[in-house]
């Protein structure tokens, strides 16, 4: 087990197996939103078919010897399925449905999540469609399980369309372009040219705006940590390129820029960097994005970014870049430009 003061919902997930309330796997199990699990009597690394859409967590799984894919078409007939809940209610419901439908009759669905993350509400949601066999609470988390019976559950759409944009469940800005990105896009024009990178590209909004507002783009590389968002980039950006007189080539990268180096060199980098991996703000994320941008820009290369007004990025920009300036401060956001 992990150290007591570090135990979380992953430890809670394993409790019914440790207490022999659920039999250990005798064949393959499915695991959605798989994360590195605490040590136990079950060798989970050898019996799980795992899926993890976040590149950052996927790298951790690889380092610990797990087999996982960013996404796959699930086959049926699994003996059991683990669903580790994340922050998005819609994505959690999708994963619960996919796991349930993949189970063979009497197969076991095991679910775990933090109490503050809405696991109790999702337990009620499952209980409306299946009989909950058991539930345990520990480490500020809840795990519950049910046996597969009855018909398949109706699978919700994985993508929704908002103002013509295809937006995946669970990613950033799921209700359409966010305020910060719109503010940043107001500063796109023909000054931005050559080879461009979009850091933290999401489902492609900033690149789409850039291609509409600048006729001097030679190529765009889009870097995004969420595979589901990466998967949505191509249909979104392709709509723009198809409408332009000049086709702008682009390439997507499933990448964790805080741990993996971008290609480069680029003439310009645009970004609306993330500032949290949990509910608490983490300015260190944006600072790592700034460092990654500095490494991918040659002398004279430019970074154009937007950030929440309260995030302390100016000192890092001044340290990594020759010249910086604030272009706009409005609605709680600031637009910053820096020259390498």
mmCIF file of C-alpha atoms in Angstrom, residues 13-339:
data_model
loop_
_atom_site.group_PDB
_atom_site.id
_atom_site.type_symbol
_atom_site.label_atom_id
_atom_site.label_comp_id
_atom_site.label_asym_id
_atom_site.label_seq_id
_atom_site.Cartn_x
_atom_site.Cartn_y
_atom_site.Cartn_z
ATOM 1 C CA UNK A 13 -10.764 0.865 -5.060
ATOM 2 C CA UNK A 14 -8.767 -2.160 -3.896
ATOM 3 C CA UNK A 15 -10.486 -2.571 -0.510
ATOM 4 C CA UNK A 16 -13.184 -5.051 -1.654
ATOM 5 C CA UNK A 17 -10.484 -7.274 -3.151
ATOM 6 C CA UNK A 18 -8.363 -7.091 0.010
ATOM 7 C CA UNK A 19 -11.400 -7.890 2.162
ATOM 8 C CA UNK A 20 -12.328 -10.782 -0.181
ATOM 9 C CA UNK A 21 -15.683 -9.224 -0.989
ATOM 10 C CA UNK A 22 -14.805 -9.535 -4.681
ATOM 11 C CA UNK A 23 -12.845 -12.463 -6.092
ATOM 12 C CA UNK A 24 -9.502 -11.577 -7.664
ATOM 13 C CA UNK A 25 -9.361 -11.589 -11.471
ATOM 14 C CA UNK A 26 -9.017 -14.968 -13.171
ATOM 15 C CA UNK A 27 -9.034 -13.482 -16.690
ATOM 16 C CA UNK A 28 -8.790 -10.090 -18.394
ATOM 17 C CA UNK A 29 -10.356 -7.020 -16.774
ATOM 18 C CA UNK A 30 -11.066 -3.659 -18.341
ATOM 19 C CA UNK A 31 -9.855 -0.450 -16.649
ATOM 20 C CA UNK A 32 -11.069 2.983 -17.764
ATOM 21 C CA UNK A 33 -9.256 6.135 -16.656
ATOM 22 C CA UNK A 34 -6.598 3.717 -15.422
ATOM 23 C CA UNK A 35 -3.987 5.098 -13.041
ATOM 24 C CA UNK A 36 -1.026 3.543 -11.271
ATOM 25 C CA UNK A 37 -2.495 1.396 -8.488
ATOM 26 C CA UNK A 38 -1.056 0.739 -5.023
ATOM 27 C CA UNK A 39 0.739 -2.551 -4.504
ATOM 28 C CA UNK A 40 -1.568 -5.437 -3.628
ATOM 29 C CA UNK A 41 -1.909 -9.204 -3.809
ATOM 30 C CA UNK A 42 -3.307 -8.867 -7.335
ATOM 31 C CA UNK A 43 -0.820 -8.287 -10.146
ATOM 32 C CA UNK A 44 -2.984 -5.707 -11.897
ATOM 33 C CA UNK A 45 -0.315 -4.921 -14.474
ATOM 34 C CA UNK A 46 -0.735 -8.333 -16.116
ATOM 35 C CA UNK A 47 -4.525 -8.614 -16.130
ATOM 36 C CA UNK A 48 -5.773 -5.160 -17.150
ATOM 37 C CA UNK A 49 -6.675 -3.759 -20.552
ATOM 38 C CA UNK A 50 -6.295 -0.111 -19.635
ATOM 39 C CA UNK A 51 -7.379 3.164 -21.190
ATOM 40 C CA UNK A 52 -6.008 6.561 -20.181
ATOM 41 C CA UNK A 53 -6.585 9.638 -22.316
ATOM 42 C CA UNK A 54 -4.297 12.008 -20.399
ATOM 43 C CA UNK A 55 -0.733 11.849 -21.647
ATOM 44 C CA UNK A 56 0.670 12.843 -18.243
ATOM 45 C CA UNK A 57 -0.969 9.855 -16.503
ATOM 46 C CA UNK A 58 -0.234 7.590 -19.471
ATOM 47 C CA UNK A 59 3.497 8.304 -19.066
ATOM 48 C CA UNK A 60 3.254 7.288 -15.394
ATOM 49 C CA UNK A 61 1.553 4.029 -16.403
ATOM 50 C CA UNK A 62 4.273 3.257 -18.941
ATOM 51 C CA UNK A 63 6.990 3.908 -16.372
ATOM 52 C CA UNK A 64 5.338 1.452 -13.961
ATOM 53 C CA UNK A 65 4.876 -1.308 -16.541
ATOM 54 C CA UNK A 66 1.146 -1.037 -17.247
ATOM 55 C CA UNK A 67 -0.358 -1.602 -20.671
ATOM 56 C CA UNK A 68 -2.707 1.193 -21.642
ATOM 57 C CA UNK A 69 -4.017 2.923 -24.728
ATOM 58 C CA UNK A 70 -5.317 6.490 -25.075
ATOM 59 C CA UNK A 71 -8.561 5.139 -26.551
ATOM 60 C CA UNK A 72 -9.834 1.905 -28.017
ATOM 61 C CA UNK A 73 -12.966 0.170 -29.232
ATOM 62 C CA UNK A 74 -13.886 -2.035 -26.296
ATOM 63 C CA UNK A 75 -14.686 -5.665 -26.918
ATOM 64 C CA UNK A 76 -17.328 -7.452 -24.858
ATOM 65 C CA UNK A 77 -17.020 -10.432 -22.538
ATOM 66 C CA UNK A 78 -14.820 -9.031 -19.780
ATOM 67 C CA UNK A 79 -14.901 -10.726 -16.400
ATOM 68 C CA UNK A 80 -14.749 -7.363 -14.681
ATOM 69 C CA UNK A 81 -14.179 -3.697 -15.131
ATOM 70 C CA UNK A 82 -12.588 -0.956 -13.060
ATOM 71 C CA UNK A 83 -13.693 2.648 -13.521
ATOM 72 C CA UNK A 84 -11.633 5.317 -11.786
ATOM 73 C CA UNK A 85 -13.674 8.484 -11.684
ATOM 74 C CA UNK A 86 -12.332 11.814 -12.893
ATOM 75 C CA UNK A 87 -13.499 15.418 -12.695
ATOM 76 C CA UNK A 88 -16.027 15.365 -15.546
ATOM 77 C CA UNK A 89 -19.481 13.998 -14.688
ATOM 78 C CA UNK A 90 -20.306 13.498 -18.375
ATOM 79 C CA UNK A 91 -17.099 11.569 -19.055
ATOM 80 C CA UNK A 92 -17.604 9.493 -15.906
ATOM 81 C CA UNK A 93 -21.090 8.490 -17.057
ATOM 82 C CA UNK A 94 -19.711 7.584 -20.478
ATOM 83 C CA UNK A 95 -16.974 5.406 -18.973
ATOM 84 C CA UNK A 96 -19.398 3.701 -16.599
ATOM 85 C CA UNK A 97 -21.662 2.884 -19.527
ATOM 86 C CA UNK A 98 -18.816 1.606 -21.700
ATOM 87 C CA UNK A 99 -17.470 -0.584 -18.907
ATOM 88 C CA UNK A 100 -20.919 -1.982 -18.055
ATOM 89 C CA UNK A 101 -21.654 -2.880 -21.665
ATOM 90 C CA UNK A 102 -18.271 -4.605 -22.001
ATOM 91 C CA UNK A 103 -18.957 -7.040 -19.148
ATOM 92 C CA UNK A 104 -20.112 -10.600 -19.655
ATOM 93 C CA UNK A 105 -23.228 -11.702 -17.716
ATOM 94 C CA UNK A 106 -22.507 -11.600 -13.968
ATOM 95 C CA UNK A 107 -19.316 -9.672 -14.656
ATOM 96 C CA UNK A 108 -18.324 -7.221 -11.923
ATOM 97 C CA UNK A 109 -18.165 -3.449 -12.296
ATOM 98 C CA UNK A 110 -16.036 -1.755 -9.619
ATOM 99 C CA UNK A 111 -16.040 2.034 -9.314
ATOM 100 C CA UNK A 112 -14.081 4.415 -7.092
ATOM 101 C CA UNK A 113 -13.742 8.173 -6.697
ATOM 102 C CA UNK A 114 -13.119 10.984 -4.257
ATOM 103 C CA UNK A 115 -16.073 12.050 -2.140
ATOM 104 C CA UNK A 116 -15.594 15.667 -3.231
ATOM 105 C CA UNK A 117 -15.607 14.539 -6.859
ATOM 106 C CA UNK A 118 -19.235 13.447 -6.918
ATOM 107 C CA UNK A 119 -18.867 9.689 -6.459
ATOM 108 C CA UNK A 120 -21.972 9.485 -4.245
ATOM 109 C CA UNK A 121 -24.113 11.063 -6.970
ATOM 110 C CA UNK A 122 -22.716 8.644 -9.544
ATOM 111 C CA UNK A 123 -23.473 5.712 -7.237
ATOM 112 C CA UNK A 124 -27.095 6.862 -7.232
ATOM 113 C CA UNK A 125 -26.952 7.171 -11.033
ATOM 114 C CA UNK A 126 -25.740 3.578 -11.372
ATOM 115 C CA UNK A 127 -28.309 2.364 -8.809
ATOM 116 C CA UNK A 128 -31.116 3.573 -11.074
ATOM 117 C CA UNK A 129 -29.947 1.079 -13.720
ATOM 118 C CA UNK A 130 -28.389 -1.767 -11.720
ATOM 119 C CA UNK A 131 -28.370 -3.329 -8.260
ATOM 120 C CA UNK A 132 -25.424 -2.125 -6.165
ATOM 121 C CA UNK A 133 -23.889 -5.191 -4.480
ATOM 122 C CA UNK A 134 -21.691 -3.376 -2.017
ATOM 123 C CA UNK A 135 -20.027 -0.108 -1.092
ATOM 124 C CA UNK A 136 -17.100 0.938 1.108
ATOM 125 C CA UNK A 137 -15.893 4.333 2.272
ATOM 126 C CA UNK A 138 -12.322 5.158 3.293
ATOM 127 C CA UNK A 139 -9.503 7.613 2.530
ATOM 128 C CA UNK A 140 -12.043 10.367 1.746
ATOM 129 C CA UNK A 141 -13.306 8.194 -1.117
ATOM 130 C CA UNK A 142 -16.010 5.665 -1.957
ATOM 131 C CA UNK A 143 -15.885 2.438 -3.914
ATOM 132 C CA UNK A 144 -18.953 0.462 -4.975
ATOM 133 C CA UNK A 145 -19.620 -2.509 -7.212
ATOM 134 C CA UNK A 146 -22.389 -4.228 -9.140
ATOM 135 C CA UNK A 147 -22.913 -7.412 -11.195
ATOM 136 C CA UNK A 148 -23.818 -7.156 -14.861
ATOM 137 C CA UNK A 149 -27.438 -8.070 -15.456
ATOM 138 C CA UNK A 150 -30.038 -7.040 -17.990
ATOM 139 C CA UNK A 151 -29.689 -5.017 -21.156
ATOM 140 C CA UNK A 152 -26.904 -2.762 -22.267
ATOM 141 C CA UNK A 153 -27.047 0.855 -21.158
ATOM 142 C CA UNK A 154 -27.591 3.563 -23.754
ATOM 143 C CA UNK A 155 -24.235 5.055 -24.759
ATOM 144 C CA UNK A 156 -24.187 8.890 -24.689
ATOM 145 C CA UNK A 157 -22.569 10.920 -27.444
ATOM 146 C CA UNK A 158 -18.824 11.347 -27.010
ATOM 147 C CA UNK A 159 -18.753 14.707 -28.796
ATOM 148 C CA UNK A 160 -21.157 17.642 -28.748
ATOM 149 C CA UNK A 161 -21.404 20.425 -31.297
ATOM 150 C CA UNK A 162 -21.385 24.025 -30.048
ATOM 151 C CA UNK A 163 -21.430 26.898 -32.559
ATOM 152 C CA UNK A 164 -20.107 24.532 -35.204
ATOM 153 C CA UNK A 165 -17.230 23.234 -33.068
ATOM 154 C CA UNK A 166 -16.894 19.523 -32.233
ATOM 155 C CA UNK A 167 -16.125 19.408 -28.502
ATOM 156 C CA UNK A 168 -15.284 16.161 -26.664
ATOM 157 C CA UNK A 169 -16.546 15.286 -23.202
ATOM 158 C CA UNK A 170 -14.310 15.987 -20.259
ATOM 159 C CA UNK A 171 -11.756 18.275 -21.872
ATOM 160 C CA UNK A 172 -11.098 21.990 -21.496
ATOM 161 C CA UNK A 173 -13.799 24.479 -22.455
ATOM 162 C CA UNK A 174 -16.582 21.968 -23.076
ATOM 163 C CA UNK A 175 -19.258 24.631 -23.560
ATOM 164 C CA UNK A 176 -17.511 26.466 -26.371
ATOM 165 C CA UNK A 177 -14.572 28.875 -26.590
ATOM 166 C CA UNK A 178 -13.593 30.261 -23.184
ATOM 167 C CA UNK A 179 -13.225 33.965 -22.416
ATOM 168 C CA UNK A 180 -9.436 33.920 -22.257
ATOM 169 C CA UNK A 181 -9.039 32.193 -25.616
ATOM 170 C CA UNK A 182 -11.459 34.627 -27.264
ATOM 171 C CA UNK A 183 -9.477 37.550 -25.866
ATOM 172 C CA UNK A 184 -6.210 36.083 -27.137
ATOM 173 C CA UNK A 185 -7.666 35.431 -30.591
ATOM 174 C CA UNK A 186 -8.508 39.142 -30.883
ATOM 175 C CA UNK A 187 -4.758 39.746 -31.191
ATOM 176 C CA UNK A 188 -4.225 37.370 -34.117
ATOM 177 C CA UNK A 189 -3.319 39.030 -37.403
ATOM 178 C CA UNK A 190 -0.747 38.859 -40.208
ATOM 179 C CA UNK A 191 2.082 39.624 -37.787
ATOM 180 C CA UNK A 192 1.918 35.930 -36.906
ATOM 181 C CA UNK A 193 3.629 34.040 -39.671
ATOM 182 C CA UNK A 194 5.854 31.109 -40.559
ATOM 183 C CA UNK A 195 5.973 27.993 -38.407
ATOM 184 C CA UNK A 196 3.604 28.253 -35.465
ATOM 185 C CA UNK A 197 2.911 26.038 -32.449
ATOM 186 C CA UNK A 198 -0.280 25.971 -30.393
ATOM 187 C CA UNK A 199 0.582 24.813 -26.851
ATOM 188 C CA UNK A 200 -2.320 23.296 -24.926
ATOM 189 C CA UNK A 201 -4.369 23.333 -28.100
ATOM 190 C CA UNK A 202 -7.513 21.731 -26.671
ATOM 191 C CA UNK A 203 -9.907 20.923 -29.507
ATOM 192 C CA UNK A 204 -8.275 23.462 -31.842
ATOM 193 C CA UNK A 205 -10.069 26.774 -31.288
ATOM 194 C CA UNK A 206 -6.997 29.030 -31.250
ATOM 195 C CA UNK A 207 -5.506 27.417 -34.354
ATOM 196 C CA UNK A 208 -8.824 27.785 -36.146
ATOM 197 C CA UNK A 209 -8.917 31.481 -35.285
ATOM 198 C CA UNK A 210 -5.306 31.925 -36.334
ATOM 199 C CA UNK A 211 -5.872 30.313 -39.725
ATOM 200 C CA UNK A 212 -8.816 32.613 -40.334
ATOM 201 C CA UNK A 213 -6.961 35.792 -39.345
ATOM 202 C CA UNK A 214 -3.467 35.297 -40.744
ATOM 203 C CA UNK A 215 -2.593 34.507 -44.354
ATOM 204 C CA UNK A 216 1.113 34.039 -43.658
ATOM 205 C CA UNK A 217 1.065 30.761 -41.724
ATOM 206 C CA UNK A 218 3.318 28.054 -43.174
ATOM 207 C CA UNK A 219 2.585 25.236 -40.715
ATOM 208 C CA UNK A 220 0.961 24.686 -37.309
ATOM 209 C CA UNK A 221 1.873 22.065 -34.707
ATOM 210 C CA UNK A 222 -0.822 21.543 -32.065
ATOM 211 C CA UNK A 223 0.243 20.098 -28.692
ATOM 212 C CA UNK A 224 -2.380 18.726 -26.323
ATOM 213 C CA UNK A 225 -2.276 16.403 -23.298
ATOM 214 C CA UNK A 226 -5.868 15.089 -23.630
ATOM 215 C CA UNK A 227 -6.242 12.447 -26.334
ATOM 216 C CA UNK A 228 -9.983 13.044 -26.672
ATOM 217 C CA UNK A 229 -9.293 16.684 -27.508
ATOM 218 C CA UNK A 230 -6.516 15.692 -29.921
ATOM 219 C CA UNK A 231 -9.004 13.449 -31.671
ATOM 220 C CA UNK A 232 -11.361 16.407 -32.148
ATOM 221 C CA UNK A 233 -8.720 18.733 -33.607
ATOM 222 C CA UNK A 234 -8.626 17.227 -37.094
ATOM 223 C CA UNK A 235 -12.363 17.585 -37.892
ATOM 224 C CA UNK A 236 -12.410 21.093 -36.397
ATOM 225 C CA UNK A 237 -9.309 22.516 -38.055
ATOM 226 C CA UNK A 238 -10.042 20.760 -41.334
ATOM 227 C CA UNK A 239 -13.229 22.838 -41.626
ATOM 228 C CA UNK A 240 -11.078 25.968 -41.670
ATOM 229 C CA UNK A 241 -8.415 24.690 -44.035
ATOM 230 C CA UNK A 242 -11.094 23.551 -46.489
ATOM 231 C CA UNK A 243 -12.511 27.078 -46.602
ATOM 232 C CA UNK A 244 -9.167 28.828 -47.108
ATOM 233 C CA UNK A 245 -7.709 29.634 -50.551
ATOM 234 C CA UNK A 246 -4.359 28.350 -49.308
ATOM 235 C CA UNK A 247 -4.177 25.050 -47.434
ATOM 236 C CA UNK A 248 -2.177 25.335 -44.221
ATOM 237 C CA UNK A 249 -0.663 22.012 -43.131
ATOM 238 C CA UNK A 250 -1.005 21.118 -39.472
ATOM 239 C CA UNK A 251 0.048 18.262 -37.218
ATOM 240 C CA UNK A 252 -1.281 17.152 -33.836
ATOM 241 C CA UNK A 253 0.903 15.948 -30.973
ATOM 242 C CA UNK A 254 -0.394 14.007 -27.960
ATOM 243 C CA UNK A 255 2.133 15.489 -25.584
ATOM 244 C CA UNK A 256 2.712 16.514 -21.981
ATOM 245 C CA UNK A 257 4.709 19.712 -22.422
ATOM 246 C CA UNK A 258 5.696 19.717 -18.758
ATOM 247 C CA UNK A 259 7.663 16.492 -19.344
ATOM 248 C CA UNK A 260 8.169 16.132 -23.110
ATOM 249 C CA UNK A 261 10.032 18.561 -25.352
ATOM 250 C CA UNK A 262 8.249 20.147 -28.338
ATOM 251 C CA UNK A 263 9.760 19.858 -31.795
ATOM 252 C CA UNK A 264 10.582 23.404 -32.898
ATOM 253 C CA UNK A 265 12.049 25.683 -33.834
ATOM 254 C CA UNK A 266 9.013 27.926 -34.303
ATOM 255 C CA UNK A 267 8.589 31.522 -35.360
ATOM 256 C CA UNK A 268 5.585 32.018 -33.087
ATOM 257 C CA UNK A 269 3.952 30.110 -30.244
ATOM 258 C CA UNK A 270 0.393 30.826 -29.113
ATOM 259 C CA UNK A 271 -1.045 29.424 -25.904
ATOM 260 C CA UNK A 272 -3.663 29.528 -23.210
ATOM 261 C CA UNK A 273 -1.783 27.306 -20.744
ATOM 262 C CA UNK A 274 -3.525 25.145 -18.135
ATOM 263 C CA UNK A 275 -3.302 26.252 -14.529
ATOM 264 C CA UNK A 276 -4.648 23.283 -12.589
ATOM 265 C CA UNK A 277 -4.630 19.488 -12.534
ATOM 266 C CA UNK A 278 -7.005 19.396 -9.562
ATOM 267 C CA UNK A 279 -9.370 21.976 -8.114
ATOM 268 C CA UNK A 280 -6.515 24.114 -6.791
ATOM 269 C CA UNK A 281 -4.662 26.519 -9.090
ATOM 270 C CA UNK A 282 -1.082 25.523 -9.904
ATOM 271 C CA UNK A 283 0.909 28.372 -11.495
ATOM 272 C CA UNK A 284 3.803 25.958 -11.951
ATOM 273 C CA UNK A 285 2.015 24.405 -14.922
ATOM 274 C CA UNK A 286 1.968 27.643 -16.882
ATOM 275 C CA UNK A 287 5.564 28.354 -15.895
ATOM 276 C CA UNK A 288 6.598 25.003 -17.364
ATOM 277 C CA UNK A 289 4.735 25.892 -20.558
ATOM 278 C CA UNK A 290 6.695 29.152 -20.699
ATOM 279 C CA UNK A 291 9.939 27.210 -20.313
ATOM 280 C CA UNK A 292 8.894 24.813 -23.079
ATOM 281 C CA UNK A 293 8.065 27.766 -25.334
ATOM 282 C CA UNK A 294 11.423 29.389 -24.668
ATOM 283 C CA UNK A 295 13.201 26.159 -25.614
ATOM 284 C CA UNK A 296 11.323 25.953 -28.940
ATOM 285 C CA UNK A 297 11.794 29.576 -30.042
ATOM 286 C CA UNK A 298 15.026 30.861 -31.599
ATOM 287 C CA UNK A 299 16.326 34.376 -31.046
ATOM 288 C CA UNK A 300 13.628 36.743 -32.272
ATOM 289 C CA UNK A 301 10.857 34.146 -31.936
ATOM 290 C CA UNK A 302 7.689 35.322 -30.232
ATOM 291 C CA UNK A 303 5.301 33.948 -27.647
ATOM 292 C CA UNK A 304 1.724 35.227 -27.482
ATOM 293 C CA UNK A 305 -0.284 33.971 -24.514
ATOM 294 C CA UNK A 306 -3.294 34.627 -22.321
ATOM 295 C CA UNK A 307 -3.591 33.912 -18.609
ATOM 296 C CA UNK A 308 -5.736 34.619 -15.605
ATOM 297 C CA UNK A 309 -4.803 38.050 -14.266
ATOM 298 C CA UNK A 310 -3.855 36.647 -10.839
ATOM 299 C CA UNK A 311 -1.314 34.112 -12.126
ATOM 300 C CA UNK A 312 2.309 35.247 -11.610
ATOM 301 C CA UNK A 313 3.852 34.612 -15.023
ATOM 302 C CA UNK A 314 5.629 37.919 -15.674
ATOM 303 C CA UNK A 315 8.744 37.068 -13.662
ATOM 304 C CA UNK A 316 9.184 33.775 -15.528
ATOM 305 C CA UNK A 317 8.687 35.503 -18.877
ATOM 306 C CA UNK A 318 11.281 38.134 -17.997
ATOM 307 C CA UNK A 319 13.704 35.418 -16.963
ATOM 308 C CA UNK A 320 13.289 33.346 -20.142
ATOM 309 C CA UNK A 321 12.723 36.089 -22.742
ATOM 310 C CA UNK A 322 14.558 39.217 -23.861
ATOM 311 C CA UNK A 323 11.494 41.475 -23.895
ATOM 312 C CA UNK A 324 7.922 41.156 -22.624
ATOM 313 C CA UNK A 325 4.843 43.345 -22.659
ATOM 314 C CA UNK A 326 1.188 43.197 -21.658
ATOM 315 C CA UNK A 327 -1.033 43.810 -24.657
ATOM 316 C CA UNK A 328 -4.370 43.785 -22.847
ATOM 317 C CA UNK A 329 -5.870 43.376 -19.384
ATOM 318 C CA UNK A 330 -9.602 42.766 -19.466
ATOM 319 C CA UNK A 331 -12.280 40.668 -17.779
ATOM 320 C CA UNK A 332 -9.871 38.986 -15.379
ATOM 321 C CA UNK A 333 -7.434 37.953 -18.129
ATOM 322 C CA UNK A 334 -4.185 39.368 -19.457
ATOM 323 C CA UNK A 335 -2.644 38.955 -22.917
ATOM 324 C CA UNK A 336 1.150 38.843 -22.871
ATOM 325 C CA UNK A 337 3.699 38.910 -25.682
ATOM 326 C CA UNK A 338 7.356 37.967 -25.263
ATOM 327 C CA UNK A 339 10.338 38.071 -27.625
#
